[in-house]
Coordinates of C-alpha atoms in Angstrom, one line a residue:
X1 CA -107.4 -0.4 35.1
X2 CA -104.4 1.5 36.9
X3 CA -103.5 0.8 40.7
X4 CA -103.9 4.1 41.9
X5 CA -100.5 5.5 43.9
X6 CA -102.4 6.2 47.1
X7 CA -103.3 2.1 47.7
X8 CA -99.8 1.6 47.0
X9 CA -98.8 3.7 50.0
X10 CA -101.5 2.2 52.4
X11 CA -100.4 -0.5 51.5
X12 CA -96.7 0.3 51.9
X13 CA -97.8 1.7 55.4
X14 CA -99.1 -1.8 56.4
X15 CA -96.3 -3.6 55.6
X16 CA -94.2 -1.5 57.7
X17 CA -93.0 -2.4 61.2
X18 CA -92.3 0.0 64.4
X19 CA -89.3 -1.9 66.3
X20 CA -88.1 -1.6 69.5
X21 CA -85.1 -1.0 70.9
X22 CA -84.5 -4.9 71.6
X23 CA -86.2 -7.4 69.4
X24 CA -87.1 -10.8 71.7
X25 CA -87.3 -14.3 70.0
X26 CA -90.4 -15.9 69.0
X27 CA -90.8 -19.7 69.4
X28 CA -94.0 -20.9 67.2
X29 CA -94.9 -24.3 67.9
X30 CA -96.0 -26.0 64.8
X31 CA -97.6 -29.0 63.7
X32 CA -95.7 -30.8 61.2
X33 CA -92.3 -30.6 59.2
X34 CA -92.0 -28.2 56.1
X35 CA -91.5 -30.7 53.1
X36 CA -88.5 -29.0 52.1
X37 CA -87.9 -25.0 51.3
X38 CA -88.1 -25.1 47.0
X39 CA -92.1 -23.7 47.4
X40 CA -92.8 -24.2 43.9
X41 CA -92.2 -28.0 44.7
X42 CA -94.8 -28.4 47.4
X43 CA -99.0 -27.4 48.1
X44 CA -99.0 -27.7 52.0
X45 CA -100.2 -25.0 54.4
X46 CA -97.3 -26.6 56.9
X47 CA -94.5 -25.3 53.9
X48 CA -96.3 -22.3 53.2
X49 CA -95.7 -21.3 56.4
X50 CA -92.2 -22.1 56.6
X51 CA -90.9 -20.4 53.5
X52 CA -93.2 -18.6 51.4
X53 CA -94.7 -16.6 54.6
X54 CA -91.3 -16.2 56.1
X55 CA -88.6 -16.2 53.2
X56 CA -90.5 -15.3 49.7
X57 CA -92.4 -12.8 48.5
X58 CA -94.7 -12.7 45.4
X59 CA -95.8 -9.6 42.9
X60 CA -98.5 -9.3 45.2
X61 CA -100.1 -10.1 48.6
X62 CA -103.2 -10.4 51.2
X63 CA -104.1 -7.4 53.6
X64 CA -103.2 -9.2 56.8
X65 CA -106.4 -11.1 58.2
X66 CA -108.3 -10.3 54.8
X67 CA -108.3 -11.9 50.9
X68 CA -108.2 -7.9 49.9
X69 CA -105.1 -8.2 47.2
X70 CA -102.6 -5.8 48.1
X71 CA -98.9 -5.1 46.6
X72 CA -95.8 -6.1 47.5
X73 CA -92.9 -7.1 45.1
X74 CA -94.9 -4.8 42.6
X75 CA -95.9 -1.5 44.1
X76 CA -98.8 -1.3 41.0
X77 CA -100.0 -2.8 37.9
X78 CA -101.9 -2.2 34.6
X79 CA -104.4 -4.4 33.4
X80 CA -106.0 -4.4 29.4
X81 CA -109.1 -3.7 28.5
X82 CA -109.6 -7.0 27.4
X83 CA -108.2 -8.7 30.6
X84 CA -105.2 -10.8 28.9
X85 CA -102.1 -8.8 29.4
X86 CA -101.4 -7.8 33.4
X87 CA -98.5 -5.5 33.5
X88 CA -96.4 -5.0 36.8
X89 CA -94.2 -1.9 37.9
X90 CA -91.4 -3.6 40.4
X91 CA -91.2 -1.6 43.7
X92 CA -87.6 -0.8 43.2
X93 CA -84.5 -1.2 46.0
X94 CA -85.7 -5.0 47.5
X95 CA -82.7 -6.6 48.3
X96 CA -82.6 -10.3 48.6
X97 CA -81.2 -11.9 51.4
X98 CA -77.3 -12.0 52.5
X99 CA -76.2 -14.9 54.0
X100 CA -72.8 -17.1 54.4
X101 CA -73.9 -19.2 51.0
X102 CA -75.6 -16.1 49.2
X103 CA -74.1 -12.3 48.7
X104 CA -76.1 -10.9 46.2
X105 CA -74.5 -8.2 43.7
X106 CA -78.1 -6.4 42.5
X107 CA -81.8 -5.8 43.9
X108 CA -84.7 -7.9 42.8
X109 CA -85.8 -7.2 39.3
X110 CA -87.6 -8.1 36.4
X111 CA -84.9 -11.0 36.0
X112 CA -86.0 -12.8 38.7
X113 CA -89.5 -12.6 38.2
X114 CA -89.4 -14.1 34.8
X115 CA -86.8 -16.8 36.0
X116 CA -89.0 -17.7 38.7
X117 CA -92.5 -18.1 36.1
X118 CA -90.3 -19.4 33.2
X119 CA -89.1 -22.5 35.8
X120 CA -92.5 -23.6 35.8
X121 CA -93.9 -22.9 32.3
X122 CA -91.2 -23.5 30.1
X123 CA -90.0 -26.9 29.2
X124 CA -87.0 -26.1 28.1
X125 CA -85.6 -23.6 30.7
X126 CA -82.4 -25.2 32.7
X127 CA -84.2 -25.5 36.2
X128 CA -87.5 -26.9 34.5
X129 CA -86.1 -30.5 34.9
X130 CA -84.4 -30.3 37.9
X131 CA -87.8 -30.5 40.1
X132 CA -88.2 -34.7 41.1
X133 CA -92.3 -34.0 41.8
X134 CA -92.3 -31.2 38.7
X135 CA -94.3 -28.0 39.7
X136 CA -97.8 -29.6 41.4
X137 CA -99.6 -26.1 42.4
X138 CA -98.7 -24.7 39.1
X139 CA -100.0 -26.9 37.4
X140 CA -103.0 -27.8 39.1
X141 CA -104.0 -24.7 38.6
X142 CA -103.8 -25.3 34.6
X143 CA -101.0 -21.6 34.5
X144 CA -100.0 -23.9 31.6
X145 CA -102.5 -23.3 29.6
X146 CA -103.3 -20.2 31.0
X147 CA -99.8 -18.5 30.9
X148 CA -98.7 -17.3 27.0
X149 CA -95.8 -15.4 28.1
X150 CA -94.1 -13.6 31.1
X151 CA -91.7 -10.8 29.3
X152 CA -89.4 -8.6 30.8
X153 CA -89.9 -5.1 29.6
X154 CA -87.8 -3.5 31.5
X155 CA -85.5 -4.0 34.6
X156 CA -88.8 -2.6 36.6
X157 CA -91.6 -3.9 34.6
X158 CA -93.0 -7.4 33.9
X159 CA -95.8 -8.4 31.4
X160 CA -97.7 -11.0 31.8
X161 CA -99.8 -12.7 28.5
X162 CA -102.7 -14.7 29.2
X163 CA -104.3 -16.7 26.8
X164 CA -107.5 -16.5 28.3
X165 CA -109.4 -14.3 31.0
X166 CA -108.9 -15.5 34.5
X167 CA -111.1 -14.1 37.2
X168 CA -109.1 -14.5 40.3
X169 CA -105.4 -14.5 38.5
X170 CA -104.5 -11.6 40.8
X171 CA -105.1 -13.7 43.7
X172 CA -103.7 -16.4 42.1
X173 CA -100.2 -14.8 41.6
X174 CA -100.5 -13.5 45.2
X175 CA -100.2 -17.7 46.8
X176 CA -97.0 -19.8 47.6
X177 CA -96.2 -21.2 44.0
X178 CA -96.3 -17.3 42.3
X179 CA -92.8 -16.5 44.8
X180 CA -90.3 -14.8 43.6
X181 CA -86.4 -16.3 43.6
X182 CA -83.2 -14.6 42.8
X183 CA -82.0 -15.6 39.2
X184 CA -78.5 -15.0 40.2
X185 CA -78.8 -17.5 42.8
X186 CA -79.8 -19.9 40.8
X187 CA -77.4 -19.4 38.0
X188 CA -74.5 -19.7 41.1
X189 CA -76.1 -22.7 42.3
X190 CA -76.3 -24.4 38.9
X191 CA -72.9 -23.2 37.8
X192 CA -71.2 -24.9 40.9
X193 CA -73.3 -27.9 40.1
X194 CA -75.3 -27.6 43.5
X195 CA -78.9 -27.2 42.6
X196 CA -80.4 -29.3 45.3
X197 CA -79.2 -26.4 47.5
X198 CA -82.1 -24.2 46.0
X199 CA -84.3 -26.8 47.8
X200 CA -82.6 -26.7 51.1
X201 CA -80.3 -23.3 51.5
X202 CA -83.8 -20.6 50.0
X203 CA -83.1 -17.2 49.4
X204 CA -85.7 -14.8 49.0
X205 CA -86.9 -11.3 50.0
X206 CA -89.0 -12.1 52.4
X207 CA -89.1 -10.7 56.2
X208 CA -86.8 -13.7 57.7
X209 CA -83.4 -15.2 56.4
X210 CA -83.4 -18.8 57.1
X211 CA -80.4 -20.0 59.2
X212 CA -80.7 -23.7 59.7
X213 CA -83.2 -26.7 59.5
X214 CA -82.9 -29.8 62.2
X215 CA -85.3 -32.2 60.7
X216 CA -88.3 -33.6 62.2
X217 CA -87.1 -30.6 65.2
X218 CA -86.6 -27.1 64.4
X219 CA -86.6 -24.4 62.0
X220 CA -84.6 -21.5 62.7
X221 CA -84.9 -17.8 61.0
X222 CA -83.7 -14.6 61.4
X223 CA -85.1 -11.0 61.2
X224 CA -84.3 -9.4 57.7
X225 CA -82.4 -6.4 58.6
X226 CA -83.3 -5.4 54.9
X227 CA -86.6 -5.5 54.5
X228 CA -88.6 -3.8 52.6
X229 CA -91.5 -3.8 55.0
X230 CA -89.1 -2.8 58.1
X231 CA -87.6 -5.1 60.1
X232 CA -89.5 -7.9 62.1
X233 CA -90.4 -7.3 65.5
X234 CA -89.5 -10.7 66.3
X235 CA -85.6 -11.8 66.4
X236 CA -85.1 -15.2 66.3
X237 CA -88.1 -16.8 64.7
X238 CA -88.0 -20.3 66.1
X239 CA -90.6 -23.0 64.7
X240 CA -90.5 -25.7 67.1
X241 CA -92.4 -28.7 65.3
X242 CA -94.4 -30.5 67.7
X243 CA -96.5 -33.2 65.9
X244 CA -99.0 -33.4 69.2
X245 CA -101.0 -30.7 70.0
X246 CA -101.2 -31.8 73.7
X247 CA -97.6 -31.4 73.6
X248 CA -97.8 -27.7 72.0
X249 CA -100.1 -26.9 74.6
X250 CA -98.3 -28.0 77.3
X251 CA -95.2 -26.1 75.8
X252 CA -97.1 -23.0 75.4
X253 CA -98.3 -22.9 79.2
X254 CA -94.6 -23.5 79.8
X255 CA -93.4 -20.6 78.0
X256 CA -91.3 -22.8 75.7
X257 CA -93.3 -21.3 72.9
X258 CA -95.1 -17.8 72.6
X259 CA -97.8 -19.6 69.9
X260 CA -99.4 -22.8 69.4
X261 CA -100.9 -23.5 66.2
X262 CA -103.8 -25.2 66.2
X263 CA -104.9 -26.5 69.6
X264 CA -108.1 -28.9 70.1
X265 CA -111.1 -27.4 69.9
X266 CA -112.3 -29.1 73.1
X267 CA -109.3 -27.5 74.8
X268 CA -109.9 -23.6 74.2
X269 CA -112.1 -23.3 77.4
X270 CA -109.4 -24.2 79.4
X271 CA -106.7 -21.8 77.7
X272 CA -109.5 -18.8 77.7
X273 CA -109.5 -19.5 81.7
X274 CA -105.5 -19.5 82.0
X275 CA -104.7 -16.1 83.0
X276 CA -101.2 -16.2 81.1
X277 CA -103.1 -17.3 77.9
X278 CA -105.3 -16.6 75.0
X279 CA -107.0 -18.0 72.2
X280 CA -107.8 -16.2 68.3
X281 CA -110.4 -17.9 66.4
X282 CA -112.0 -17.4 62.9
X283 CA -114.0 -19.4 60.6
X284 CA -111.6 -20.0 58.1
X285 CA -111.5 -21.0 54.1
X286 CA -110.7 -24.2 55.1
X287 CA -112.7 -28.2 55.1
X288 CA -112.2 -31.5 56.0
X289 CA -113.1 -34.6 53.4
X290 CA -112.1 -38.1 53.0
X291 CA -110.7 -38.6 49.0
X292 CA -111.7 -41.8 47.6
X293 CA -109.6 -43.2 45.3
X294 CA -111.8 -43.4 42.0
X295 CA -109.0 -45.4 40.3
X296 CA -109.5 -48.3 42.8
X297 CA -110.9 -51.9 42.4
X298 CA -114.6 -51.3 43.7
X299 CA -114.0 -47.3 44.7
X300 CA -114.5 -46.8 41.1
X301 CA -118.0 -48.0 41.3
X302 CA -120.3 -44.9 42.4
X303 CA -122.5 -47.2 44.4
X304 CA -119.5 -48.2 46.9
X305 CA -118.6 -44.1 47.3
X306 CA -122.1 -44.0 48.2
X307 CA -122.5 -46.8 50.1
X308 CA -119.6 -45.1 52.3
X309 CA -121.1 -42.3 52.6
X310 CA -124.5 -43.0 53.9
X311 CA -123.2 -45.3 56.7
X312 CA -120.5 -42.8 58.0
X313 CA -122.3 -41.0 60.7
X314 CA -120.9 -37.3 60.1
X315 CA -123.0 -35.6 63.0
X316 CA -121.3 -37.7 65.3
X317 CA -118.0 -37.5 63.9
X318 CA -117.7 -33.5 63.8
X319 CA -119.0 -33.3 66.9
X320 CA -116.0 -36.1 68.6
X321 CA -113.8 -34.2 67.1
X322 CA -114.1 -30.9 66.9
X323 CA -116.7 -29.9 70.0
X324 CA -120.3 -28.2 69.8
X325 CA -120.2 -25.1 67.5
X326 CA -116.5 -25.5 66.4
X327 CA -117.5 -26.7 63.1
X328 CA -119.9 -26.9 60.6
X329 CA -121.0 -30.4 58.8
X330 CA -119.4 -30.8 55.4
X331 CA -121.8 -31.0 52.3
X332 CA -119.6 -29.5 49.4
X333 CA -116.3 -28.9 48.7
X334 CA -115.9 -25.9 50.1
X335 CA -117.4 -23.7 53.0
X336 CA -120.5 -21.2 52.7
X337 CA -118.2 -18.3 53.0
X338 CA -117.2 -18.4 49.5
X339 CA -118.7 -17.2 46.2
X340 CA -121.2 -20.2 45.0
X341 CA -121.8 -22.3 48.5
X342 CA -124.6 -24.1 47.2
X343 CA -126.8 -24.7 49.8
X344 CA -129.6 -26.4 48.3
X345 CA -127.3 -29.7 48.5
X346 CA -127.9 -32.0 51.5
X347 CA -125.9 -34.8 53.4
X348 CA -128.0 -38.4 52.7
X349 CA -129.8 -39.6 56.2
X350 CA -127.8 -42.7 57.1
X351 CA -129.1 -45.5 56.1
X352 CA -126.9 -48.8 56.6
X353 CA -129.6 -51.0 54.8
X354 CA -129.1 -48.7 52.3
X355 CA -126.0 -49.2 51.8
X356 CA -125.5 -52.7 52.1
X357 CA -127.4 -53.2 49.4
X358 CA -125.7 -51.0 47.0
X359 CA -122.8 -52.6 48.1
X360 CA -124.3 -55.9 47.0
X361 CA -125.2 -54.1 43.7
X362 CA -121.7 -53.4 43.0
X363 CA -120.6 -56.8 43.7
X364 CA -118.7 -56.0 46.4
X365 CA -117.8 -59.1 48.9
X366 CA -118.7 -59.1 53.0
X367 CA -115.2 -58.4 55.1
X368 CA -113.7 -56.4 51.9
X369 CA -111.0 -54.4 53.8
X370 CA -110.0 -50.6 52.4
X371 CA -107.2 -48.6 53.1
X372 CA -107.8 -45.2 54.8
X373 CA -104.7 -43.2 55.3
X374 CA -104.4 -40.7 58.0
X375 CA -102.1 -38.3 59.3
X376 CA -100.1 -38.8 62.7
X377 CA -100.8 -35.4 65.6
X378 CA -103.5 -33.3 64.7
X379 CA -103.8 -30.5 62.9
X380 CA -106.7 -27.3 61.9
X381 CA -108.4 -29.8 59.5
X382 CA -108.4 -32.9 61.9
X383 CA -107.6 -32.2 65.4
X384 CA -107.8 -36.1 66.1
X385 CA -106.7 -38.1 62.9
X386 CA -106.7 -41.0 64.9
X387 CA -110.3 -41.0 66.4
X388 CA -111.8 -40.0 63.4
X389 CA -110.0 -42.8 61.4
X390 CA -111.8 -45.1 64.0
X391 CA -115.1 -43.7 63.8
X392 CA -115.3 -44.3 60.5
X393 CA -113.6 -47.7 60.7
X394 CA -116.9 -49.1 62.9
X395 CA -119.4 -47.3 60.9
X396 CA -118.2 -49.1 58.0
X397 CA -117.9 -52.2 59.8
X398 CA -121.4 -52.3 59.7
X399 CA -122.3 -52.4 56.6
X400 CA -119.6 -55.3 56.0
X401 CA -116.5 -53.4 54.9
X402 CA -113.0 -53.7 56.5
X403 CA -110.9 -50.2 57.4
X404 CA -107.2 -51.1 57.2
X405 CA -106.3 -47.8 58.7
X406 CA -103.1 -46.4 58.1
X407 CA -101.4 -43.8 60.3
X408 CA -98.4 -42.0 59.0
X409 CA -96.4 -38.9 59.1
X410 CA -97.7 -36.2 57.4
X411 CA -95.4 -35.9 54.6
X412 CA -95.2 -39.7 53.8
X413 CA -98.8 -39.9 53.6
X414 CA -98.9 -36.8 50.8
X415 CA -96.4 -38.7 48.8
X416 CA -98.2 -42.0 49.2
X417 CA -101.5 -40.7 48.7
X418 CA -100.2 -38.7 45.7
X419 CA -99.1 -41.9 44.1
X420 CA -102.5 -43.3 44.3
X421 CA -101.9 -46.1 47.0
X422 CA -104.6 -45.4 49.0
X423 CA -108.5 -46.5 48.9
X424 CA -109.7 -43.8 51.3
X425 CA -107.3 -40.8 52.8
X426 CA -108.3 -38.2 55.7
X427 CA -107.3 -34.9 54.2
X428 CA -108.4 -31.2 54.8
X429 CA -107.9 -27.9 52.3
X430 CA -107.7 -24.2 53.6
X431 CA -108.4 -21.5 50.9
X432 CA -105.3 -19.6 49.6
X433 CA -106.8 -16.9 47.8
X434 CA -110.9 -16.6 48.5
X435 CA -112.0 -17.8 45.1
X436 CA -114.1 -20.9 44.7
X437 CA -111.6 -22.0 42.0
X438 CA -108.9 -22.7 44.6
X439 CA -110.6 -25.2 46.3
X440 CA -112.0 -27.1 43.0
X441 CA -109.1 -26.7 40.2
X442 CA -107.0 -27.7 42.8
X443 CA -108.0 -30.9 44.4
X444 CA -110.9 -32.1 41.9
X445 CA -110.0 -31.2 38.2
X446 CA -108.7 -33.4 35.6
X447 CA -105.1 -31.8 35.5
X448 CA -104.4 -32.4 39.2
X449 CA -106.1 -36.1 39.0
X450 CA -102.8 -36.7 36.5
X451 CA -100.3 -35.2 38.9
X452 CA -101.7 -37.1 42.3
X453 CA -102.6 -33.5 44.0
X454 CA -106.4 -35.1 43.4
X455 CA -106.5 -37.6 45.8
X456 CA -109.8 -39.3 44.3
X457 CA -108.2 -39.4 41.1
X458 CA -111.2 -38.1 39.9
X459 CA -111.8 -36.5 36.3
X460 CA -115.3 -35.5 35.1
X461 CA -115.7 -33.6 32.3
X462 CA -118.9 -32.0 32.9
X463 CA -117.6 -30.6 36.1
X464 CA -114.4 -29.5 34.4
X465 CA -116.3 -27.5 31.8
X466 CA -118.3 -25.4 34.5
X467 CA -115.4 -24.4 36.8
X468 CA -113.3 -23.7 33.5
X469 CA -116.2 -21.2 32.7
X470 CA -116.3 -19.9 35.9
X471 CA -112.8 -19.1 36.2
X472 CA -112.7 -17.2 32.9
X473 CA -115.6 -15.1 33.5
X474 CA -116.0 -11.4 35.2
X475 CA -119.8 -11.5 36.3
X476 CA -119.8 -12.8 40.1
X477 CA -123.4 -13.5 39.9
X478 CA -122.5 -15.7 36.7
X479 CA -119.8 -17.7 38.2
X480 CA -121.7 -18.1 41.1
X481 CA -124.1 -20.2 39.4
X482 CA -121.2 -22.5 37.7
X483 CA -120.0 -23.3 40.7
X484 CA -123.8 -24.4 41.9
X485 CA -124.2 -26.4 38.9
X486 CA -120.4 -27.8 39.5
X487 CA -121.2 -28.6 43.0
X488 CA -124.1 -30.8 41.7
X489 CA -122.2 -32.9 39.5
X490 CA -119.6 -33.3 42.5
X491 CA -122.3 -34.3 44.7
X492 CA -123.9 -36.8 42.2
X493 CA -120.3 -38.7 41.4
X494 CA -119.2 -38.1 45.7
X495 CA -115.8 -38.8 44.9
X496 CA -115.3 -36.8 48.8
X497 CA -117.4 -37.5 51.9
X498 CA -117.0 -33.5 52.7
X499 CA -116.8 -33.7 56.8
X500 CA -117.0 -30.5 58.1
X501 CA -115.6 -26.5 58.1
X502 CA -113.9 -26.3 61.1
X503 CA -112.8 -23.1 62.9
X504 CA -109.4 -22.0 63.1
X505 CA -107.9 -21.6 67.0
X506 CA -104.4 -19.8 67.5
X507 CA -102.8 -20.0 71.0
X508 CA -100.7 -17.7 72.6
X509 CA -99.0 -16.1 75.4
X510 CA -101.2 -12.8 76.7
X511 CA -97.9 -11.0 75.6
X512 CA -98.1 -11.9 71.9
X513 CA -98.7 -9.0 70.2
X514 CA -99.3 -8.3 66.3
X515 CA -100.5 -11.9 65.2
X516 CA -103.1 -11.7 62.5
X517 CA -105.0 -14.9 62.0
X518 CA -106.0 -15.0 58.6
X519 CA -108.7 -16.6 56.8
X520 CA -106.6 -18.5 54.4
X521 CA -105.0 -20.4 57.0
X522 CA -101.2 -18.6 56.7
X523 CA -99.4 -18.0 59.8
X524 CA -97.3 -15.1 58.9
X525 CA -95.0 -13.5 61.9
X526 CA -94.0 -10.2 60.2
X527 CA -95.5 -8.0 63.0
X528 CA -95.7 -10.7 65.8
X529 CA -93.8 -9.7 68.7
X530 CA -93.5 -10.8 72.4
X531 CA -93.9 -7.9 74.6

């Protein structure tokens, strides 16, 4: 299958960017801090867009506001007859960025590709080691097993060997972990002995240079003068991390920031009637669940999930939280948008006598106290961590169980919840490529239950079996019914309470211009201008 020239230039012609004659900044006001800027190192949305939207690239990319794969590092690509071997032609003159650490001597080329796929695969390449967390997204998504070889065949072309088919590998290789670093970078960094500075000085292709990071307070970019898309409208990009979204809000009507990520649903009527103001929404790929830990003293017992789950009153909760139509209730692991939804599968009436007495089944003593770990501010997942966390605290008090809720910052609760030292934690997903796979490989299959990026810790080899089949297989009706049959062993075992598929809100200044939202929950500022 060839990519035919003409898509390759419509694309080309969407990447590109009409300046004017005076670029203005554009202060974005986020919701947390990036985790650090080595993407391969980290799965959150909040790092995504901080580096791999702003300073990276990949082979390949999204149509803005779509999951239609589109190129951009590689301007087109061969695939085999027999779907194992994907080979890339390199769009030729993309420069990396110059800065005062970084003066690069050649373009991007087949080099770097392979450097930045070898990193992760290969055990014994130099920079393989050097990660402290190891490589969670790449291997979550089993590209070890799936990944013979990445071969340079030329300085424009790239092969990549797979050892089995892979459905949605194009879309795959077009998310934050498949980015695209300078070799020669790297090599200068680990010749000077400074490769920590990979992880905190990025260089990339991408539309912005980074500049400078004050933690916990600002990000600070640059328009790339070089490239390959044109210029960015916008010059500075400023992200201005504000963990409360009352606080972005009130920034945004102050016109310290053009954007607001992520305001409360109950507060878009309000911005829709501010004259200065207005609000994109979409439903996103995205849900909100509550992980429980399957390696835990009485969490491991099916009965106690259960028990949980029937006393939590979800209608309630989605409706606190996130306001009348701003949500759907959660019943699966991911939302009916996608390939597979199955929609025969129901939420349990609540039913605390119920529960109490599978509780008592289980063995499980009155005034047992649970941990729940939440997130501090509010983000497109959980626009009130807080309140939830409570909710579900005096549901469960009713049945006889204890919430110990603990509220942390967002990156300390990943890491601790990662490690397994949680009984419950709130967490949310968005989609990062429109397959099923990405929400279920993931967060729920065995390979990210070893690394911590499962949060229930949960392995079932039945389920494992169907969404390995469903990945490797062409026939969309076909996979669709793995997933179904998937989804029934997830709801059976309910290592998740799925809560709900919220809507995604943007807000900005009227004189925003060129924002895409997309569906996969990326914030990319490429065309975004302030007029």
């Amino acid at each position: 299958m060839k990519m035919l020239p003409l898509r390759a230039a419509i694309a080309a012609a969407l990447l590109s960017v009409a300046v004017g004659a005076s670029a203005k900044p554009l202060v974005v006001c986020t919701e947390a801090s990036p985790e650090g800027f080595d993407m391969v190192q980290y799965t959150t949305a909040v790092t995504g867009d901080a580096v791999s939207e702003t300073i990276f690239n990949r082979l390949v990319g999204f149509k803005p506001g779509t999951t239609e794969v589109i190129p951009a590092l590689a301007d087109s690509w061969d695939i085999s007859e027999d779907g194992l071997t994907y080979t890339f032609h390199l769009r030729k003159g993309v420069k990396f960025h110059t800065t005062d650490y970084f003066k690069p001597t050649r373009d991007m080329n087949a080099d770097d590709v392979v450097w930045s796929f070898q990193r992760q695969l290969d055990p014994k390449h130099p920079w393989h080691k050097l990660s402290s967390v190891g490589f969670p997204y790449f291997e979550s998504m089993g590209f070890k097993e799936l990944l013979k070889s990445v071969e340079k065949v030329d300085d424009n072309t790239v092969k990549f060997t797979l050892t089995r088919r892979e459905a949605p590998f194009l879309a795959d290789i077009a998310m934050a972990f498949s980015s695209i670093y300078s070799a020669e970078y790297a090599d200068q960094l680990l010749k000077a002995n400074k490769a920590g500075d990979l992880n905190s000085k990025p260089i990339g292709t991408g539309p912005f240079v980074f500049q400078r990071y004050a933690k916990d307070a600002q990000v600070r970019f640059k328009a790339n003068p070089d490239y390959f898309g044109g210029k960015p409208p916008a010059d500075p990009l400023i992200f201005a991390i504000t963990i409360d979204n009352n606080v972005r809000l009130q920034k945004l009507k102050a016109d310290e920031c053009q954007i607001a990520l992520y305001p409360k649903p109950d507060d878009v009527p309000s911005i829709k009637a501010d004259q200065n103001l207005k609000v994109d929404e979409l439903a996103a790929m995205t849900t909100s669940y509550t992980a429980m830990n399957t390696t835990r003293k009485y969490m491991s017992d099916v009965r106690v999930r259960k028990a949980i789950n029937i006393a939590f009153d979800k209608p309630t909760y989605v409706t606190s939280l996130y306001g009348k139509g701003n949500a759907v209730i959660g019943t699966v692991p991911y939302p009916p948008t996608l390939l597979g939804f199955n929609d025969k599968l129901k939420n349990p009436p609540r039913d605390l006598d119920k529960a109490r007495e599978l509780l008592k089944e289980a063995g499980v003593p009155e005034g047992t106290v649970l941990t729940l770990f939440t997130r501090n501010g509010g983000g497109p997942t959980n626009p009130n961590p807080l309140l939830g966390a409570q909710m579900m605290q005096s549901d469960l008090a009713q049945i006889g169980l204890k919430l110990d809720i603990r509220v942390m910052e967002w990156g300390e609760m990943l890491k601790r919840a990662k490690n397994g030292e949680h009984d419950l934690v709130s967490a949310g997903w968005a989609g990062d490529n429109g397959d099923p796979d990405n929400f279920l490989t993931p967060n729920l299959s065995c390979d990210a239950a070893k690394n911590g990026e499962n949060y229930a810790r949960w392995c079932n080899k039945e389920f494992q079996d169907l969404i390995d089949k469903a990945r490797g297989g062409t026939d969309p009706a076909a996979r669709a019914a793995l997933y179904e049959q998937a989804q029934e062993v997830f709801d059976k075992d309910q290592p998740w309470i799925p809560m709900a598929y919220p809507k995604m809100f943007t807000a900005m200044r009227k004189n925003v211009e060129g924002y895409h939202q997309s569906p996969l929950t990326t914030n990319n500022f490429a065309t975004t201008q302030v007029k």
